[in-house]
Amino acid sequence: MRKIPSSLTGKQGMFDTLREVLREDQFTLSNWEYEYGFFDKQLDMKAMVFLRLPIDTVSGELDDPAAVVQFGHPFVLKHVYQTGNDPDIGYASGPAIAASFNQFQEPQDKDAEVEDDYVEMAKQIVRRLEQKLV
């Protein structure tokens, strides 16, 4: 994970408005609960490197378009996924049974080193967002 310096950190706005602006730049809401979530943008073709914009609710809940949210510190992360079968998810009990309980493999590395090219790409995207969201 690599943090991206940004003036977005601490800024607040209406959830629905921010979601629409970020959707224009191919950000999607992910890993959200009613109190917090992340806007993610895929940076590579293998879906392993993402620019992530954390948000916390200040008032309301994320399922309410009028909720007020505050940005956390943007960062880039890289997940390196395993290929083949994951021996830790119970395939020994049979694929049909294992699939009903464990649909996804654990990443090989949840916090892999992020290449400088992706960090620079993320910085440029964040700068554009800072101008759009001021």
mmCIF file of C-alpha atoms in Angstrom:
data_model
loop_
_atom_site.group_PDB
_atom_site.id
_atom_site.type_symbol
_atom_site.label_atom_id
_atom_site.label_comp_id
_atom_site.label_asym_id
_atom_site.label_seq_id
_atom_site.Cartn_x
_atom_site.Cartn_y
_atom_site.Cartn_z
ATOM 1 C CA MET A 1 0.000 0.000 0.000
ATOM 2 C CA ARG A 2 1.232 3.483 -0.848
ATOM 3 C CA LYS A 3 -0.479 6.637 0.452
ATOM 4 C CA ILE A 4 -1.124 9.476 -1.977
ATOM 5 C CA PRO A 5 -0.819 13.010 -0.568
ATOM 6 C CA SER A 6 -4.050 14.866 -1.262
ATOM 7 C CA SER A 7 -6.106 17.880 -0.315
ATOM 8 C CA LEU A 8 -9.161 15.582 -0.543
ATOM 9 C CA THR A 9 -8.322 14.153 2.876
ATOM 10 C CA GLY A 10 -10.834 15.559 5.359
ATOM 11 C CA LYS A 11 -13.094 17.123 2.699
ATOM 12 C CA GLN A 12 -16.814 16.508 3.066
ATOM 13 C CA GLY A 13 -19.663 16.296 0.597
ATOM 14 C CA MET A 14 -23.034 14.747 -0.171
ATOM 15 C CA PHE A 15 -22.629 11.059 -0.878
ATOM 16 C CA ASP A 16 -24.832 10.984 -3.977
ATOM 17 C CA THR A 17 -23.071 13.977 -5.567
ATOM 18 C CA LEU A 18 -19.620 12.529 -4.909
ATOM 19 C CA ARG A 19 -20.678 9.112 -6.194
ATOM 20 C CA GLU A 20 -21.853 10.622 -9.495
ATOM 21 C CA VAL A 21 -18.661 12.644 -9.988
ATOM 22 C CA LEU A 22 -16.468 9.645 -9.164
ATOM 23 C CA ARG A 23 -18.529 7.337 -11.390
ATOM 24 C CA GLU A 24 -17.543 9.562 -14.351
ATOM 25 C CA ASP A 25 -13.923 8.535 -13.620
ATOM 26 C CA GLN A 26 -14.813 4.816 -13.357
ATOM 27 C CA PHE A 27 -14.734 4.658 -9.557
ATOM 28 C CA THR A 28 -17.032 2.142 -7.907
ATOM 29 C CA LEU A 29 -18.216 1.921 -4.318
ATOM 30 C CA SER A 30 -16.737 -1.151 -2.652
ATOM 31 C CA ASN A 31 -16.382 -2.823 0.735
ATOM 32 C CA TRP A 32 -18.996 -0.561 2.238
ATOM 33 C CA GLU A 33 -21.006 -0.657 5.404
ATOM 34 C CA TYR A 34 -23.478 1.983 6.523
ATOM 35 C CA GLU A 35 -20.761 4.000 8.304
ATOM 36 C CA TYR A 36 -17.859 3.773 5.836
ATOM 37 C CA GLY A 37 -16.738 2.525 2.442
ATOM 38 C CA PHE A 38 -14.243 2.954 -0.366
ATOM 39 C CA PHE A 39 -14.386 4.352 -3.863
ATOM 40 C CA ASP A 40 -12.064 2.183 -5.952
ATOM 41 C CA LYS A 41 -10.592 2.672 -9.414
ATOM 42 C CA GLN A 42 -8.808 -0.192 -11.146
ATOM 43 C CA LEU A 43 -5.394 0.882 -12.451
ATOM 44 C CA ASP A 44 -4.223 -2.271 -14.244
ATOM 45 C CA MET A 45 -5.637 -4.800 -16.700
ATOM 46 C CA LYS A 46 -5.319 -7.748 -14.275
ATOM 47 C CA ALA A 47 -7.515 -6.161 -11.573
ATOM 48 C CA MET A 48 -4.737 -6.277 -8.980
ATOM 49 C CA VAL A 49 -3.875 -2.569 -8.545
ATOM 50 C CA PHE A 50 -6.438 -0.051 -7.293
ATOM 51 C CA LEU A 51 -6.603 3.580 -6.290
ATOM 52 C CA ARG A 52 -8.746 3.616 -3.164
ATOM 53 C CA LEU A 53 -10.537 6.645 -1.691
ATOM 54 C CA PRO A 54 -11.811 5.843 1.813
ATOM 55 C CA ILE A 55 -14.956 7.589 3.044
ATOM 56 C CA ASP A 56 -16.629 7.801 6.449
ATOM 57 C CA THR A 57 -20.154 9.002 7.064
ATOM 58 C CA VAL A 58 -20.515 12.241 8.968
ATOM 59 C CA SER A 59 -24.319 12.149 8.963
ATOM 60 C CA GLY A 60 -26.767 9.599 7.634
ATOM 61 C CA GLU A 61 -25.893 6.187 6.240
ATOM 62 C CA LEU A 62 -24.358 5.212 2.887
ATOM 63 C CA ASP A 63 -27.635 3.842 1.550
ATOM 64 C CA ASP A 64 -29.055 7.389 1.852
ATOM 65 C CA PRO A 65 -28.180 9.666 -1.112
ATOM 66 C CA ALA A 66 -28.304 12.681 1.230
ATOM 67 C CA ALA A 67 -25.690 11.255 3.602
ATOM 68 C CA VAL A 68 -22.679 13.471 4.234
ATOM 69 C CA VAL A 69 -19.326 11.725 3.910
ATOM 70 C CA GLN A 70 -15.726 12.690 4.564
ATOM 71 C CA PHE A 71 -12.713 11.504 2.574
ATOM 72 C CA GLY A 72 -9.875 9.695 4.263
ATOM 73 C CA HIS A 73 -6.318 9.480 2.940
ATOM 74 C CA PRO A 74 -6.194 8.113 -0.672
ATOM 75 C CA PHE A 75 -3.893 5.158 -1.304
ATOM 76 C CA VAL A 76 -2.874 2.619 -3.925
ATOM 77 C CA LEU A 77 -2.955 -1.078 -3.127
ATOM 78 C CA LYS A 78 -2.035 -4.224 -4.970
ATOM 79 C CA HIS A 79 -3.486 -7.691 -4.418
ATOM 80 C CA VAL A 80 -1.572 -10.568 -5.996
ATOM 81 C CA TYR A 81 -4.037 -13.404 -6.529
ATOM 82 C CA GLN A 82 -3.296 -17.095 -6.447
ATOM 83 C CA THR A 83 -3.707 -19.214 -9.523
ATOM 84 C CA GLY A 84 -5.135 -22.719 -9.347
ATOM 85 C CA ASN A 85 -6.898 -24.254 -6.366
ATOM 86 C CA ASP A 86 -6.464 -22.874 -2.863
ATOM 87 C CA PRO A 87 -5.719 -25.842 -0.584
ATOM 88 C CA ASP A 88 -6.947 -23.935 2.484
ATOM 89 C CA ILE A 89 -10.581 -23.637 1.416
ATOM 90 C CA GLY A 90 -11.683 -27.234 1.717
ATOM 91 C CA TYR A 91 -11.526 -28.790 -1.735
ATOM 92 C CA ALA A 92 -10.649 -32.053 -0.015
ATOM 93 C CA SER A 93 -14.313 -32.289 0.977
ATOM 94 C CA GLY A 94 -15.348 -32.006 -2.664
ATOM 95 C CA PRO A 95 -15.701 -28.996 -4.961
ATOM 96 C CA ALA A 96 -19.502 -28.839 -4.741
ATOM 97 C CA ILE A 97 -19.458 -28.629 -0.951
ATOM 98 C CA ALA A 98 -16.465 -26.288 -0.801
ATOM 99 C CA ALA A 99 -17.963 -23.946 -3.405
ATOM 100 C CA SER A 100 -21.129 -23.547 -1.365
ATOM 101 C CA PHE A 101 -19.088 -22.211 1.571
ATOM 102 C CA ASN A 102 -15.931 -20.692 0.052
ATOM 103 C CA GLN A 103 -16.424 -18.894 -3.243
ATOM 104 C CA PHE A 104 -13.159 -16.936 -3.350
ATOM 105 C CA GLN A 105 -9.498 -17.665 -2.841
ATOM 106 C CA GLU A 106 -7.352 -15.724 -0.435
ATOM 107 C CA PRO A 107 -4.925 -13.370 -2.200
ATOM 108 C CA GLN A 108 -1.371 -14.631 -2.342
ATOM 109 C CA ASP A 109 -0.266 -11.180 -1.112
ATOM 110 C CA LYS A 110 -2.908 -8.696 0.130
ATOM 111 C CA ASP A 111 -0.402 -5.868 0.325
ATOM 112 C CA ALA A 112 2.087 -6.435 -2.481
ATOM 113 C CA GLU A 113 4.645 -3.782 -3.412
ATOM 114 C CA VAL A 114 3.087 -1.186 -5.719
ATOM 115 C CA GLU A 115 5.204 -0.166 -8.703
ATOM 116 C CA ASP A 116 6.119 3.523 -9.058
ATOM 117 C CA ASP A 117 4.270 3.776 -12.406
ATOM 118 C CA TYR A 118 0.956 3.015 -10.670
ATOM 119 C CA VAL A 119 1.698 5.464 -7.876
ATOM 120 C CA GLU A 120 2.344 8.222 -10.436
ATOM 121 C CA MET A 121 -0.845 7.309 -12.297
ATOM 122 C CA ALA A 122 -2.791 7.481 -9.029
ATOM 123 C CA LYS A 123 -1.286 10.875 -8.153
ATOM 124 C CA GLN A 124 -2.425 12.291 -11.508
ATOM 125 C CA ILE A 125 -5.944 10.936 -11.017
ATOM 126 C CA VAL A 126 -6.114 12.367 -7.501
ATOM 127 C CA ARG A 127 -4.958 15.803 -8.770
ATOM 128 C CA ARG A 128 -7.752 15.797 -11.376
ATOM 129 C CA LEU A 129 -10.263 14.848 -8.679
ATOM 130 C CA GLU A 130 -9.029 17.621 -6.396
ATOM 131 C CA GLN A 131 -9.807 20.123 -9.162
ATOM 132 C CA LYS A 132 -13.227 18.596 -9.861
ATOM 133 C CA LEU A 133 -14.293 18.341 -6.243
ATOM 134 C CA VAL A 134 -13.192 21.769 -4.979
#
